[in-house]
mmCIF file with all atom_site columns, C-alpha atoms in Angstrom:
data_model
loop_
_atom_site.group_PDB
_atom_site.id
_atom_site.type_symbol
_atom_site.label_atom_id
_atom_site.label_alt_id
_atom_site.label_comp_id
_atom_site.label_asym_id
_atom_site.label_entity_id
_atom_site.label_seq_id
_atom_site.pdbx_PDB_ins_code
_atom_site.Cartn_x
_atom_site.Cartn_y
_atom_site.Cartn_z
_atom_site.occupancy
_atom_site.B_iso_or_equiv
_atom_site.pdbx_formal_charge
_atom_site.auth_seq_id
_atom_site.auth_comp_id
_atom_site.auth_asym_id
_atom_site.auth_atom_id
_atom_site.pdbx_PDB_model_num
ATOM 1   C CA . GLY A 1 1   ? -11.531 -18.830 17.326  1.00 0.00 ? 2   GLY A CA 1
ATOM 2   C CA . GLU A 1 2   ? -8.435  -21.126 15.982  1.00 0.00 ? 3   GLU A CA 1
ATOM 3   C CA . ASN A 1 3   ? -5.360  -20.162 16.301  1.00 0.00 ? 4   ASN A CA 1
ATOM 4   C CA . VAL A 1 4   ? -2.179  -21.360 14.105  1.00 0.00 ? 5   VAL A CA 1
ATOM 5   C CA . GLU A 1 5   ? 0.823   -20.643 15.034  1.00 0.00 ? 6   GLU A CA 1
ATOM 6   C CA . GLN A 1 6   ? 4.011   -22.213 13.141  1.00 0.00 ? 7   GLN A CA 1
ATOM 7   C CA . HIS A 1 7   ? 7.803   -23.207 14.601  1.00 0.00 ? 8   HIS A CA 1
ATOM 8   C CA . PRO A 1 8   ? 10.495  -22.178 13.035  1.00 0.00 ? 9   PRO A CA 1
ATOM 9   C CA . SER A 1 9   ? 9.640   -18.657 10.739  1.00 0.00 ? 10  SER A CA 1
ATOM 10  C CA . THR A 1 10  ? 13.188  -19.276 9.014   1.00 0.00 ? 11  THR A CA 1
ATOM 11  C CA . LEU A 1 11  ? 14.650  -22.279 7.861   1.00 0.00 ? 12  LEU A CA 1
ATOM 12  C CA . SER A 1 12  ? 17.335  -23.439 5.323   1.00 0.00 ? 13  SER A CA 1
ATOM 13  C CA . VAL A 1 13  ? 18.679  -26.700 5.173   1.00 0.00 ? 14  VAL A CA 1
ATOM 14  C CA . GLN A 1 14  ? 20.961  -28.116 2.759   1.00 0.00 ? 15  GLN A CA 1
ATOM 15  C CA . GLU A 1 15  ? 19.740  -29.664 -0.798  1.00 0.00 ? 16  GLU A CA 1
ATOM 16  C CA . GLY A 1 16  ? 19.067  -33.210 -0.595  1.00 0.00 ? 17  GLY A CA 1
ATOM 17  C CA . ASP A 1 17  ? 18.462  -33.186 2.313   1.00 0.00 ? 18  ASP A CA 1
ATOM 18  C CA . SER A 1 18  ? 14.761  -33.073 4.321   1.00 0.00 ? 19  SER A CA 1
ATOM 19  C CA . ALA A 1 19  ? 12.824  -29.986 5.937   1.00 0.00 ? 20  ALA A CA 1
ATOM 20  C CA . VAL A 1 20  ? 10.360  -30.460 8.804   1.00 0.00 ? 21  VAL A CA 1
ATOM 21  C CA . ILE A 1 21  ? 7.809   -27.553 9.675   1.00 0.00 ? 22  ILE A CA 1
ATOM 22  C CA . LYS A 1 22  ? 5.561   -27.823 12.601  1.00 0.00 ? 23  LYS A CA 1
ATOM 23  C CA . CYS A 1 23  ? 2.219   -26.685 13.248  1.00 0.00 ? 24  CYS A CA 1
ATOM 24  C CA . THR A 1 24  ? -0.549  -25.943 17.125  1.00 0.00 ? 25  THR A CA 1
ATOM 25  C CA . TYR A 1 25  ? -3.352  -24.858 16.658  1.00 0.00 ? 26  TYR A CA 1
ATOM 26  C CA . SER A 1 26  ? -6.007  -24.328 19.455  1.00 0.00 ? 27  SER A CA 1
ATOM 27  C CA . ASP A 1 27  ? -9.695  -25.163 18.998  1.00 0.00 ? 28  ASP A CA 1
ATOM 28  C CA . SER A 1 28  ? -9.360  -29.527 19.150  1.00 0.00 ? 29  SER A CA 1
ATOM 29  C CA . ALA A 1 29  ? -13.116 -29.520 16.955  1.00 0.00 ? 30  ALA A CA 1
ATOM 30  C CA . SER A 1 30  ? -10.419 -28.458 14.051  1.00 0.00 ? 31  SER A CA 1
ATOM 31  C CA . ASN A 1 31  ? -10.765 -31.727 11.445  1.00 0.00 ? 32  ASN A CA 1
ATOM 32  C CA . TYR A 1 32  ? -8.692  -29.786 8.235   1.00 0.00 ? 33  TYR A CA 1
ATOM 33  C CA . PHE A 1 33  ? -5.605  -29.048 8.165   1.00 0.00 ? 34  PHE A CA 1
ATOM 34  C CA . PRO A 1 34  ? -4.228  -28.135 4.021   1.00 0.00 ? 35  PRO A CA 1
ATOM 35  C CA . TRP A 1 35  ? -0.744  -27.115 3.764   1.00 0.00 ? 36  TRP A CA 1
ATOM 36  C CA . TYR A 1 36  ? 0.172   -23.568 0.799   1.00 0.00 ? 37  TYR A CA 1
ATOM 37  C CA . LYS A 1 37  ? 3.333   -23.142 -0.679  1.00 0.00 ? 38  LYS A CA 1
ATOM 38  C CA . GLN A 1 38  ? 3.863   -19.853 -1.951  1.00 0.00 ? 39  GLN A CA 1
ATOM 39  C CA . GLU A 1 39  ? 7.243   -18.337 -4.468  1.00 0.00 ? 40  GLU A CA 1
ATOM 40  C CA . LEU A 1 40  ? 7.453   -14.727 -4.233  1.00 0.00 ? 41  LEU A CA 1
ATOM 41  C CA . GLY A 1 41  ? 4.981   -12.636 -5.497  1.00 0.00 ? 42  GLY A CA 1
ATOM 42  C CA . LYS A 1 42  ? 3.163   -15.678 -6.363  1.00 0.00 ? 43  LYS A CA 1
ATOM 43  C CA . ARG A 1 43  ? -0.298  -16.079 -5.337  1.00 0.00 ? 44  ARG A CA 1
ATOM 44  C CA . PRO A 1 44  ? -0.615  -19.714 -2.934  1.00 0.00 ? 45  PRO A CA 1
ATOM 45  C CA . GLN A 1 45  ? -0.529  -23.274 -3.594  1.00 0.00 ? 46  GLN A CA 1
ATOM 46  C CA . LEU A 1 46  ? -2.577  -25.693 -2.079  1.00 0.00 ? 47  LEU A CA 1
ATOM 47  C CA . ILE A 1 47  ? -0.010  -28.778 -1.826  1.00 0.00 ? 48  ILE A CA 1
ATOM 48  C CA . ILE A 1 48  ? -0.823  -31.990 0.126   1.00 0.00 ? 49  ILE A CA 1
ATOM 49  C CA . ASP A 1 49  ? -3.381  -31.369 2.822   1.00 0.00 ? 50  ASP A CA 1
ATOM 50  C CA . ILE A 1 50  ? -5.189  -33.852 5.960   1.00 0.00 ? 51  ILE A CA 1
ATOM 51  C CA . ARG A 1 51  ? -8.604  -34.491 7.849   1.00 0.00 ? 52  ARG A CA 1
ATOM 52  C CA . SER A 1 52  ? -8.219  -35.767 11.401  1.00 0.00 ? 53  SER A CA 1
ATOM 53  C CA . ASN A 1 53  ? -9.578  -39.411 10.673  1.00 0.00 ? 54  ASN A CA 1
ATOM 54  C CA . VAL A 1 54  ? -6.339  -39.861 9.152   1.00 0.00 ? 55  VAL A CA 1
ATOM 55  C CA . GLY A 1 55  ? -1.884  -39.769 10.787  1.00 0.00 ? 56  GLY A CA 1
ATOM 56  C CA . GLU A 1 56  ? -0.175  -39.453 7.940   1.00 0.00 ? 57  GLU A CA 1
ATOM 57  C CA . LYS A 1 57  ? -0.703  -38.482 3.816   1.00 0.00 ? 58  LYS A CA 1
ATOM 58  C CA . LYS A 1 58  ? 2.030   -38.306 1.366   1.00 0.00 ? 59  LYS A CA 1
ATOM 59  C CA . ASP A 1 59  ? 2.554   -37.654 -1.561  1.00 0.00 ? 60  ASP A CA 1
ATOM 60  C CA . GLN A 1 60  ? 5.957   -38.351 -3.551  1.00 0.00 ? 61  GLN A CA 1
ATOM 61  C CA . ARG A 1 61  ? 8.286   -36.378 -1.399  1.00 0.00 ? 62  ARG A CA 1
ATOM 62  C CA . ILE A 1 62  ? 5.887   -34.501 0.308   1.00 0.00 ? 63  ILE A CA 1
ATOM 63  C CA . ALA A 1 63  ? 4.012   -35.759 3.682   1.00 0.00 ? 64  ALA A CA 1
ATOM 64  C CA . VAL A 1 64  ? 2.126   -34.379 6.397   1.00 0.00 ? 65  VAL A CA 1
ATOM 65  C CA . THR A 1 65  ? 1.270   -35.915 10.277  1.00 0.00 ? 66  THR A CA 1
ATOM 66  C CA . LEU A 1 66  ? -1.550  -35.083 12.585  1.00 0.00 ? 67  LEU A CA 1
ATOM 67  C CA . ASN A 1 67  ? -0.980  -35.591 16.289  1.00 0.00 ? 68  ASN A CA 1
ATOM 68  C CA . LYS A 1 68  ? -4.724  -34.667 17.502  1.00 0.00 ? 69  LYS A CA 1
ATOM 69  C CA . THR A 1 69  ? -4.567  -35.117 20.882  1.00 0.00 ? 70  THR A CA 1
ATOM 70  C CA . ALA A 1 70  ? -0.979  -32.897 21.034  1.00 0.00 ? 71  ALA A CA 1
ATOM 71  C CA . LYS A 1 71  ? -2.799  -30.407 18.340  1.00 0.00 ? 72  LYS A CA 1
ATOM 72  C CA . HIS A 1 72  ? 0.291   -30.742 16.794  1.00 0.00 ? 73  HIS A CA 1
ATOM 73  C CA . PHE A 1 73  ? 0.419   -31.366 12.923  1.00 0.00 ? 74  PHE A CA 1
ATOM 74  C CA . SER A 1 74  ? 3.559   -31.322 10.077  1.00 0.00 ? 75  SER A CA 1
ATOM 75  C CA . LEU A 1 75  ? 4.502   -31.248 6.908   1.00 0.00 ? 76  LEU A CA 1
ATOM 76  C CA . HIS A 1 76  ? 8.841   -33.519 5.870   1.00 0.00 ? 77  HIS A CA 1
ATOM 77  C CA . ILE A 1 77  ? 9.853   -32.520 2.353   1.00 0.00 ? 78  ILE A CA 1
ATOM 78  C CA . THR A 1 78  ? 12.489  -34.935 1.579   1.00 0.00 ? 79  THR A CA 1
ATOM 79  C CA . GLU A 1 79  ? 15.318  -34.976 -0.830  1.00 0.00 ? 80  GLU A CA 1
ATOM 80  C CA . THR A 1 80  ? 14.993  -31.359 -0.884  1.00 0.00 ? 81  THR A CA 1
ATOM 81  C CA . GLN A 1 81  ? 15.947  -29.390 -4.071  1.00 0.00 ? 82  GLN A CA 1
ATOM 82  C CA . PRO A 1 82  ? 16.168  -25.377 -4.966  1.00 0.00 ? 83  PRO A CA 1
ATOM 83  C CA . GLU A 1 83  ? 12.821  -25.362 -6.204  1.00 0.00 ? 84  GLU A CA 1
ATOM 84  C CA . ASP A 1 84  ? 11.566  -26.251 -2.518  1.00 0.00 ? 85  ASP A CA 1
ATOM 85  C CA . SER A 1 85  ? 12.516  -22.460 -1.679  1.00 0.00 ? 86  SER A CA 1
ATOM 86  C CA . ALA A 1 86  ? 9.002   -21.470 -0.086  1.00 0.00 ? 87  ALA A CA 1
ATOM 87  C CA . VAL A 1 87  ? 7.056   -19.310 2.302   1.00 0.00 ? 88  VAL A CA 1
ATOM 88  C CA . TYR A 1 88  ? 5.493   -22.505 3.523   1.00 0.00 ? 89  TYR A CA 1
ATOM 89  C CA . PHE A 1 89  ? 2.019   -21.421 5.490   1.00 0.00 ? 90  PHE A CA 1
ATOM 90  C CA . CYS A 1 90  ? -0.354  -24.069 7.420   1.00 0.00 ? 91  CYS A CA 1
ATOM 91  C CA . ALA A 1 91  ? -4.122  -23.696 8.475   1.00 0.00 ? 92  ALA A CA 1
ATOM 92  C CA . ALA A 1 92  ? -7.230  -25.657 9.808   1.00 0.00 ? 93  ALA A CA 1
ATOM 93  C CA . SER A 1 93  ? -10.570 -25.338 10.034  1.00 0.00 ? 94  SER A CA 1
ATOM 94  C CA . TYR A 1 94  ? -13.465 -27.427 10.707  1.00 0.00 ? 95  TYR A CA 1
ATOM 95  C CA . TYR A 1 95  ? -16.670 -28.565 9.559   1.00 0.00 ? 96  TYR A CA 1
ATOM 96  C CA . GLY A 1 96  ? -19.724 -25.812 9.177   1.00 0.00 ? 97  GLY A CA 1
ATOM 97  C CA . ASN A 1 97  ? -17.340 -23.130 10.221  1.00 0.00 ? 98  ASN A CA 1
ATOM 98  C CA . ASN A 1 98  ? -15.302 -22.631 6.342   1.00 0.00 ? 99  ASN A CA 1
ATOM 99  C CA . ARG A 1 99  ? -13.084 -20.848 7.469   1.00 0.00 ? 100 ARG A CA 1
ATOM 100 C CA . LEU A 1 100 ? -9.551  -21.289 7.403   1.00 0.00 ? 101 LEU A CA 1
ATOM 101 C CA . ALA A 1 101 ? -7.288  -19.931 9.739   1.00 0.00 ? 102 ALA A CA 1
ATOM 102 C CA . PHE A 1 102 ? -3.239  -20.085 8.646   1.00 0.00 ? 103 PHE A CA 1
ATOM 103 C CA . GLY A 1 103 ? -0.343  -19.593 10.294  1.00 0.00 ? 104 GLY A CA 1
ATOM 104 C CA . LYS A 1 104 ? 2.211   -16.702 9.876   1.00 0.00 ? 105 LYS A CA 1
ATOM 105 C CA . GLY A 1 105 ? 4.663   -18.663 7.707   1.00 0.00 ? 106 GLY A CA 1
ATOM 106 C CA . ASN A 1 106 ? 7.725   -20.650 6.848   1.00 0.00 ? 107 ASN A CA 1
ATOM 107 C CA . GLN A 1 107 ? 10.315  -19.902 4.687   1.00 0.00 ? 108 GLN A CA 1
ATOM 108 C CA . VAL A 1 108 ? 12.391  -22.174 4.153   1.00 0.00 ? 109 VAL A CA 1
ATOM 109 C CA . VAL A 1 109 ? 15.682  -21.367 1.832   1.00 0.00 ? 110 VAL A CA 1
ATOM 110 C CA . VAL A 1 110 ? 17.428  -24.445 0.370   1.00 0.00 ? 111 VAL A CA 1
ATOM 111 C CA . ILE A 1 111 ? 21.324  -24.519 -1.133  1.00 0.00 ? 112 ILE A CA 1
ATOM 112 C CA . PRO A 1 112 ? 22.284  -26.447 -3.309  1.00 0.00 ? 113 PRO A CA 1
ATOM 113 C CA . ASP B 2 1   ? -5.357  -17.862 -13.295 1.00 0.00 ? 13  ASP B CA 1
ATOM 114 C CA . GLY B 2 2   ? -7.001  -20.966 -12.304 1.00 0.00 ? 14  GLY B CA 1
ATOM 115 C CA . GLY B 2 3   ? -9.813  -19.798 -12.013 1.00 0.00 ? 15  GLY B CA 1
ATOM 116 C CA . ILE B 2 4   ? -10.120 -16.567 -10.005 1.00 0.00 ? 16  ILE B CA 1
ATOM 117 C CA . THR B 2 5   ? -8.418  -13.477 -11.846 1.00 0.00 ? 17  THR B CA 1
ATOM 118 C CA . GLN B 2 6   ? -8.137  -10.493 -9.433  1.00 0.00 ? 18  GLN B CA 1
ATOM 119 C CA . SER B 2 7   ? -7.375  -6.841  -11.574 1.00 0.00 ? 19  SER B CA 1
ATOM 120 C CA . PRO B 2 8   ? -5.756  -5.050  -11.428 1.00 0.00 ? 20  PRO B CA 1
ATOM 121 C CA . LYS B 2 9   ? -2.690  -6.571  -10.292 1.00 0.00 ? 21  LYS B CA 1
ATOM 122 C CA . TYR B 2 10  ? -0.545  -3.653  -8.741  1.00 0.00 ? 22  TYR B CA 1
ATOM 123 C CA . LEU B 2 11  ? -2.983  -0.376  -7.632  1.00 0.00 ? 23  LEU B CA 1
ATOM 124 C CA . PHE B 2 12  ? -1.898  2.880   -6.319  1.00 0.00 ? 24  PHE B CA 1
ATOM 125 C CA . ARG B 2 13  ? -4.180  5.733   -4.870  1.00 0.00 ? 25  ARG B CA 1
ATOM 126 C CA . LYS B 2 14  ? -3.987  9.130   -2.818  1.00 0.00 ? 26  LYS B CA 1
ATOM 127 C CA . GLU B 2 15  ? -4.900  8.284   1.181   1.00 0.00 ? 27  GLU B CA 1
ATOM 128 C CA . GLY B 2 16  ? -8.272  9.561   1.617   1.00 0.00 ? 28  GLY B CA 1
ATOM 129 C CA . GLN B 2 17  ? -10.058 7.968   -1.590  1.00 0.00 ? 29  GLN B CA 1
ATOM 130 C CA . ASN B 2 18  ? -11.659 4.977   -1.175  1.00 0.00 ? 30  ASN B CA 1
ATOM 131 C CA . VAL B 2 19  ? -10.467 1.693   -4.172  1.00 0.00 ? 31  VAL B CA 1
ATOM 132 C CA . THR B 2 20  ? -12.387 -1.159  -5.274  1.00 0.00 ? 32  THR B CA 1
ATOM 133 C CA . LEU B 2 21  ? -10.591 -4.453  -6.210  1.00 0.00 ? 33  LEU B CA 1
ATOM 134 C CA . SER B 2 22  ? -11.398 -6.922  -8.216  1.00 0.00 ? 34  SER B CA 1
ATOM 135 C CA . CYS B 2 23  ? -12.156 -10.446 -8.166  1.00 0.00 ? 35  CYS B CA 1
ATOM 136 C CA . GLU B 2 24  ? -13.954 -12.886 -10.731 1.00 0.00 ? 36  GLU B CA 1
ATOM 137 C CA . GLN B 2 25  ? -14.040 -17.133 -10.640 1.00 0.00 ? 37  GLN B CA 1
ATOM 138 C CA . ASN B 2 26  ? -15.492 -19.383 -13.081 1.00 0.00 ? 38  ASN B CA 1
ATOM 139 C CA . LEU B 2 27  ? -15.421 -22.177 -11.285 1.00 0.00 ? 39  LEU B CA 1
ATOM 140 C CA . ASN B 2 28  ? -18.539 -22.091 -10.679 1.00 0.00 ? 40  ASN B CA 1
ATOM 141 C CA . HIS B 2 29  ? -17.636 -22.146 -6.800  1.00 0.00 ? 41  HIS B CA 1
ATOM 142 C CA . ASP B 2 30  ? -20.120 -20.865 -3.649  1.00 0.00 ? 42  ASP B CA 1
ATOM 143 C CA . ALA B 2 31  ? -17.425 -19.961 -1.253  1.00 0.00 ? 43  ALA B CA 1
ATOM 144 C CA . MET B 2 32  ? -15.701 -16.421 -1.832  1.00 0.00 ? 44  MET B CA 1
ATOM 145 C CA . TYR B 2 33  ? -12.569 -15.185 0.729   1.00 0.00 ? 45  TYR B CA 1
ATOM 146 C CA . TRP B 2 34  ? -10.279 -11.888 0.415   1.00 0.00 ? 46  TRP B CA 1
ATOM 147 C CA . TYR B 2 35  ? -7.029  -12.656 2.694   1.00 0.00 ? 47  TYR B CA 1
ATOM 148 C CA . ARG B 2 36  ? -4.244  -9.425  3.711   1.00 0.00 ? 48  ARG B CA 1
ATOM 149 C CA . GLN B 2 37  ? -1.514  -10.303 3.179   1.00 0.00 ? 49  GLN B CA 1
ATOM 150 C CA . ASP B 2 38  ? 1.513   -8.375  5.244   1.00 0.00 ? 50  ASP B CA 1
ATOM 151 C CA . PRO B 2 39  ? 4.872   -9.120  5.688   1.00 0.00 ? 51  PRO B CA 1
ATOM 152 C CA . GLY B 2 40  ? 6.116   -12.087 8.449   1.00 0.00 ? 52  GLY B CA 1
ATOM 153 C CA . GLN B 2 41  ? 1.531   -11.643 9.361   1.00 0.00 ? 53  GLN B CA 1
ATOM 154 C CA . GLY B 2 42  ? 0.150   -14.738 6.793   1.00 0.00 ? 54  GLY B CA 1
ATOM 155 C CA . LEU B 2 43  ? -2.842  -14.644 5.601   1.00 0.00 ? 55  LEU B CA 1
ATOM 156 C CA . ARG B 2 44  ? -5.817  -12.347 7.703   1.00 0.00 ? 56  ARG B CA 1
ATOM 157 C CA . LEU B 2 45  ? -8.943  -12.783 6.687   1.00 0.00 ? 57  LEU B CA 1
ATOM 158 C CA . ILE B 2 46  ? -10.589 -9.781  6.131   1.00 0.00 ? 58  ILE B CA 1
ATOM 159 C CA . TYR B 2 47  ? -14.499 -10.899 4.059   1.00 0.00 ? 59  TYR B CA 1
ATOM 160 C CA . TYR B 2 48  ? -16.229 -13.914 3.402   1.00 0.00 ? 60  TYR B CA 1
ATOM 161 C CA . SER B 2 49  ? -18.903 -15.458 1.112   1.00 0.00 ? 61  SER B CA 1
ATOM 162 C CA . GLN B 2 50  ? -20.485 -18.398 1.117   1.00 0.00 ? 62  GLN B CA 1
ATOM 163 C CA . ILE B 2 51  ? -23.255 -17.670 -0.477  1.00 0.00 ? 63  ILE B CA 1
ATOM 164 C CA . VAL B 2 52  ? -24.462 -14.971 -2.731  1.00 0.00 ? 64  VAL B CA 1
ATOM 165 C CA . ASN B 2 53  ? -25.746 -12.179 -1.409  1.00 0.00 ? 65  ASN B CA 1
ATOM 166 C CA . ASP B 2 54  ? -24.550 -13.463 2.140   1.00 0.00 ? 66  ASP B CA 1
ATOM 167 C CA . PHE B 2 55  ? -21.326 -12.244 3.637   1.00 0.00 ? 67  PHE B CA 1
ATOM 168 C CA . GLN B 2 56  ? -19.211 -12.035 7.269   1.00 0.00 ? 68  GLN B CA 1
ATOM 169 C CA . LYS B 2 57  ? -17.250 -10.152 8.446   1.00 0.00 ? 69  LYS B CA 1
ATOM 170 C CA . GLY B 2 58  ? -13.741 -11.847 9.373   1.00 0.00 ? 70  GLY B CA 1
ATOM 171 C CA . ASP B 2 59  ? -11.049 -10.858 11.282  1.00 0.00 ? 71  ASP B CA 1
ATOM 172 C CA . ILE B 2 60  ? -10.156 -7.589  10.444  1.00 0.00 ? 72  ILE B CA 1
ATOM 173 C CA . ALA B 2 61  ? -12.988 -6.054  8.475   1.00 0.00 ? 73  ALA B CA 1
ATOM 174 C CA . GLU B 2 62  ? -12.472 -2.912  9.361   1.00 0.00 ? 74  GLU B CA 1
ATOM 175 C CA . GLY B 2 63  ? -12.639 0.034   6.901   1.00 0.00 ? 75  GLY B CA 1
ATOM 176 C CA . TYR B 2 64  ? -13.458 -2.336  4.172   1.00 0.00 ? 76  TYR B CA 1
ATOM 177 C CA . SER B 2 65  ? -16.673 -3.713  2.848   1.00 0.00 ? 77  SER B CA 1
ATOM 178 C CA . VAL B 2 66  ? -17.862 -6.134  0.090   1.00 0.00 ? 78  VAL B CA 1
ATOM 179 C CA . SER B 2 67  ? -20.632 -6.998  -2.358  1.00 0.00 ? 79  SER B CA 1
ATOM 180 C CA . ARG B 2 68  ? -22.159 -10.733 -3.809  1.00 0.00 ? 80  ARG B CA 1
ATOM 181 C CA . GLU B 2 69  ? -24.653 -9.361  -6.244  1.00 0.00 ? 81  GLU B CA 1
ATOM 182 C CA . LYS B 2 70  ? -23.223 -12.573 -8.617  1.00 0.00 ? 82  LYS B CA 1
ATOM 183 C CA . LYS B 2 71  ? -22.245 -15.873 -7.709  1.00 0.00 ? 83  LYS B CA 1
ATOM 184 C CA . GLU B 2 72  ? -18.452 -14.753 -9.073  1.00 0.00 ? 84  GLU B CA 1
ATOM 185 C CA . SER B 2 73  ? -18.074 -11.865 -8.252  1.00 0.00 ? 85  SER B CA 1
ATOM 186 C CA . PHE B 2 74  ? -16.828 -10.455 -5.376  1.00 0.00 ? 86  PHE B CA 1
ATOM 187 C CA . PRO B 2 75  ? -15.883 -7.190  -5.288  1.00 0.00 ? 87  PRO B CA 1
ATOM 188 C CA . LEU B 2 76  ? -14.039 -5.663  -1.777  1.00 0.00 ? 88  LEU B CA 1
ATOM 189 C CA . THR B 2 77  ? -13.436 -1.784  -1.156  1.00 0.00 ? 89  THR B CA 1
ATOM 190 C CA . VAL B 2 78  ? -11.060 -0.663  0.758   1.00 0.00 ? 90  VAL B CA 1
ATOM 191 C CA . THR B 2 79  ? -12.443 2.515   2.211   1.00 0.00 ? 91  THR B CA 1
ATOM 192 C CA . SER B 2 80  ? -10.709 6.053   4.016   1.00 0.00 ? 92  SER B CA 1
ATOM 193 C CA . ALA B 2 81  ? -11.175 4.542   7.317   1.00 0.00 ? 93  ALA B CA 1
ATOM 194 C CA . GLN B 2 82  ? -8.817  1.505   6.914   1.00 0.00 ? 94  GLN B CA 1
ATOM 195 C CA . LYS B 2 83  ? -6.063  3.227   8.407   1.00 0.00 ? 95  LYS B CA 1
ATOM 196 C CA . ASN B 2 84  ? -3.070  1.216   6.816   1.00 0.00 ? 96  ASN B CA 1
ATOM 197 C CA . PRO B 2 85  ? -4.214  0.118   3.335   1.00 0.00 ? 97  PRO B CA 1
ATOM 198 C CA . THR B 2 86  ? -1.031  -1.007  2.268   1.00 0.00 ? 98  THR B CA 1
ATOM 199 C CA . ALA B 2 87  ? -0.633  -4.077  1.158   1.00 0.00 ? 99  ALA B CA 1
ATOM 200 C CA . PHE B 2 88  ? -0.948  -8.066  -0.735  1.00 0.00 ? 100 PHE B CA 1
ATOM 201 C CA . TYR B 2 89  ? -4.557  -8.763  -0.798  1.00 0.00 ? 101 TYR B CA 1
ATOM 202 C CA . LEU B 2 90  ? -5.782  -12.077 -1.997  1.00 0.00 ? 102 LEU B CA 1
ATOM 203 C CA . CYS B 2 91  ? -9.456  -13.559 -3.360  1.00 0.00 ? 103 CYS B CA 1
ATOM 204 C CA . ALA B 2 92  ? -9.854  -17.475 -2.981  1.00 0.00 ? 104 ALA B CA 1
ATOM 205 C CA . SER B 2 93  ? -12.558 -19.430 -3.823  1.00 0.00 ? 105 SER B CA 1
ATOM 206 C CA . ASN B 2 94  ? -13.864 -23.328 -2.669  1.00 0.00 ? 106 ASN B CA 1
ATOM 207 C CA . PRO B 2 95  ? -17.490 -24.678 -3.234  1.00 0.00 ? 107 PRO B CA 1
ATOM 208 C CA . GLY B 2 96  ? -18.404 -24.009 0.043   1.00 0.00 ? 108 GLY B CA 1
ATOM 209 C CA . GLY B 2 97  ? -20.461 -26.243 2.400   1.00 0.00 ? 109 GLY B CA 1
ATOM 210 C CA . GLY B 2 98  ? -17.900 -28.131 4.800   1.00 0.00 ? 110 GLY B CA 1
ATOM 211 C CA . ASN B 2 99  ? -14.068 -28.221 4.511   1.00 0.00 ? 111 ASN B CA 1
ATOM 212 C CA . SER B 2 100 ? -11.953 -27.850 0.998   1.00 0.00 ? 112 SER B CA 1
ATOM 213 C CA . PRO B 2 101 ? -9.273  -27.005 -0.450  1.00 0.00 ? 113 PRO B CA 1
ATOM 214 C CA . LEU B 2 102 ? -9.164  -22.722 -1.234  1.00 0.00 ? 114 LEU B CA 1
ATOM 215 C CA . HIS B 2 103 ? -8.439  -21.563 -4.828  1.00 0.00 ? 115 HIS B CA 1
ATOM 216 C CA . PHE B 2 104 ? -6.773  -18.895 -4.565  1.00 0.00 ? 116 PHE B CA 1
ATOM 217 C CA . GLY B 2 105 ? -6.327  -15.618 -7.064  1.00 0.00 ? 117 GLY B CA 1
ATOM 218 C CA . ASN B 2 106 ? -3.132  -14.367 -8.423  1.00 0.00 ? 118 ASN B CA 1
ATOM 219 C CA . GLY B 2 107 ? -3.368  -11.299 -5.606  1.00 0.00 ? 119 GLY B CA 1
ATOM 220 C CA . THR B 2 108 ? -3.941  -6.643  -5.903  1.00 0.00 ? 120 THR B CA 1
ATOM 221 C CA . ARG B 2 109 ? -0.667  -4.714  -4.660  1.00 0.00 ? 121 ARG B CA 1
ATOM 222 C CA . LEU B 2 110 ? -1.798  -1.564  -3.209  1.00 0.00 ? 122 LEU B CA 1
ATOM 223 C CA . THR B 2 111 ? -0.555  1.436   -2.244  1.00 0.00 ? 123 THR B CA 1
ATOM 224 C CA . VAL B 2 112 ? -1.603  3.905   -0.811  1.00 0.00 ? 124 VAL B CA 1
ATOM 225 C CA . THR B 2 113 ? 0.652   6.849   -0.725  1.00 0.00 ? 125 THR B CA 1
#
């Protein structure tokens, strides 16, 4: 099955700086890559996703890039704010499978 | 929350007892999922169902059981055979039929002593 790994496990950034989280996946058939944000004690919420027919997607301060050849995708957060502090999960799946494989999560801490 | 309701929020049980976690959705989604979350372990899939009266084992199904008698409901039973049941359990749903985002409930924190 699909195996998804996230690096680094913890990331501390100064407010206003950028944060980048990278995920690698193992199954070359995977074609859907969402990112979820989970604040302490709350449910994960989708923040952005990308499909394999595009290489990059942006939504305000958040962007995701995909490198299918290297089998990795990254989350970029610009101009970080304290409310960006959370655990971020990446995931991967392929059409017809309909089950997501999640990474173990990254703790992002934005220092005011 | 967001169309998926999990209850209760906190649940305490004695070792050796079976316990059932509730999950209800009003999003008209075909597919429903149960995940277990432990610190540093991410989200691990227990069971999922793509249609009523059908479900499949996920990666860590041992010690758990589910049913899907109604489209809106996907209860999870944690049996006494589950060796480490204390965890945060998340239910999710999506329209199914292909890759689409998961909508999560607020979770149930189960503590077994």
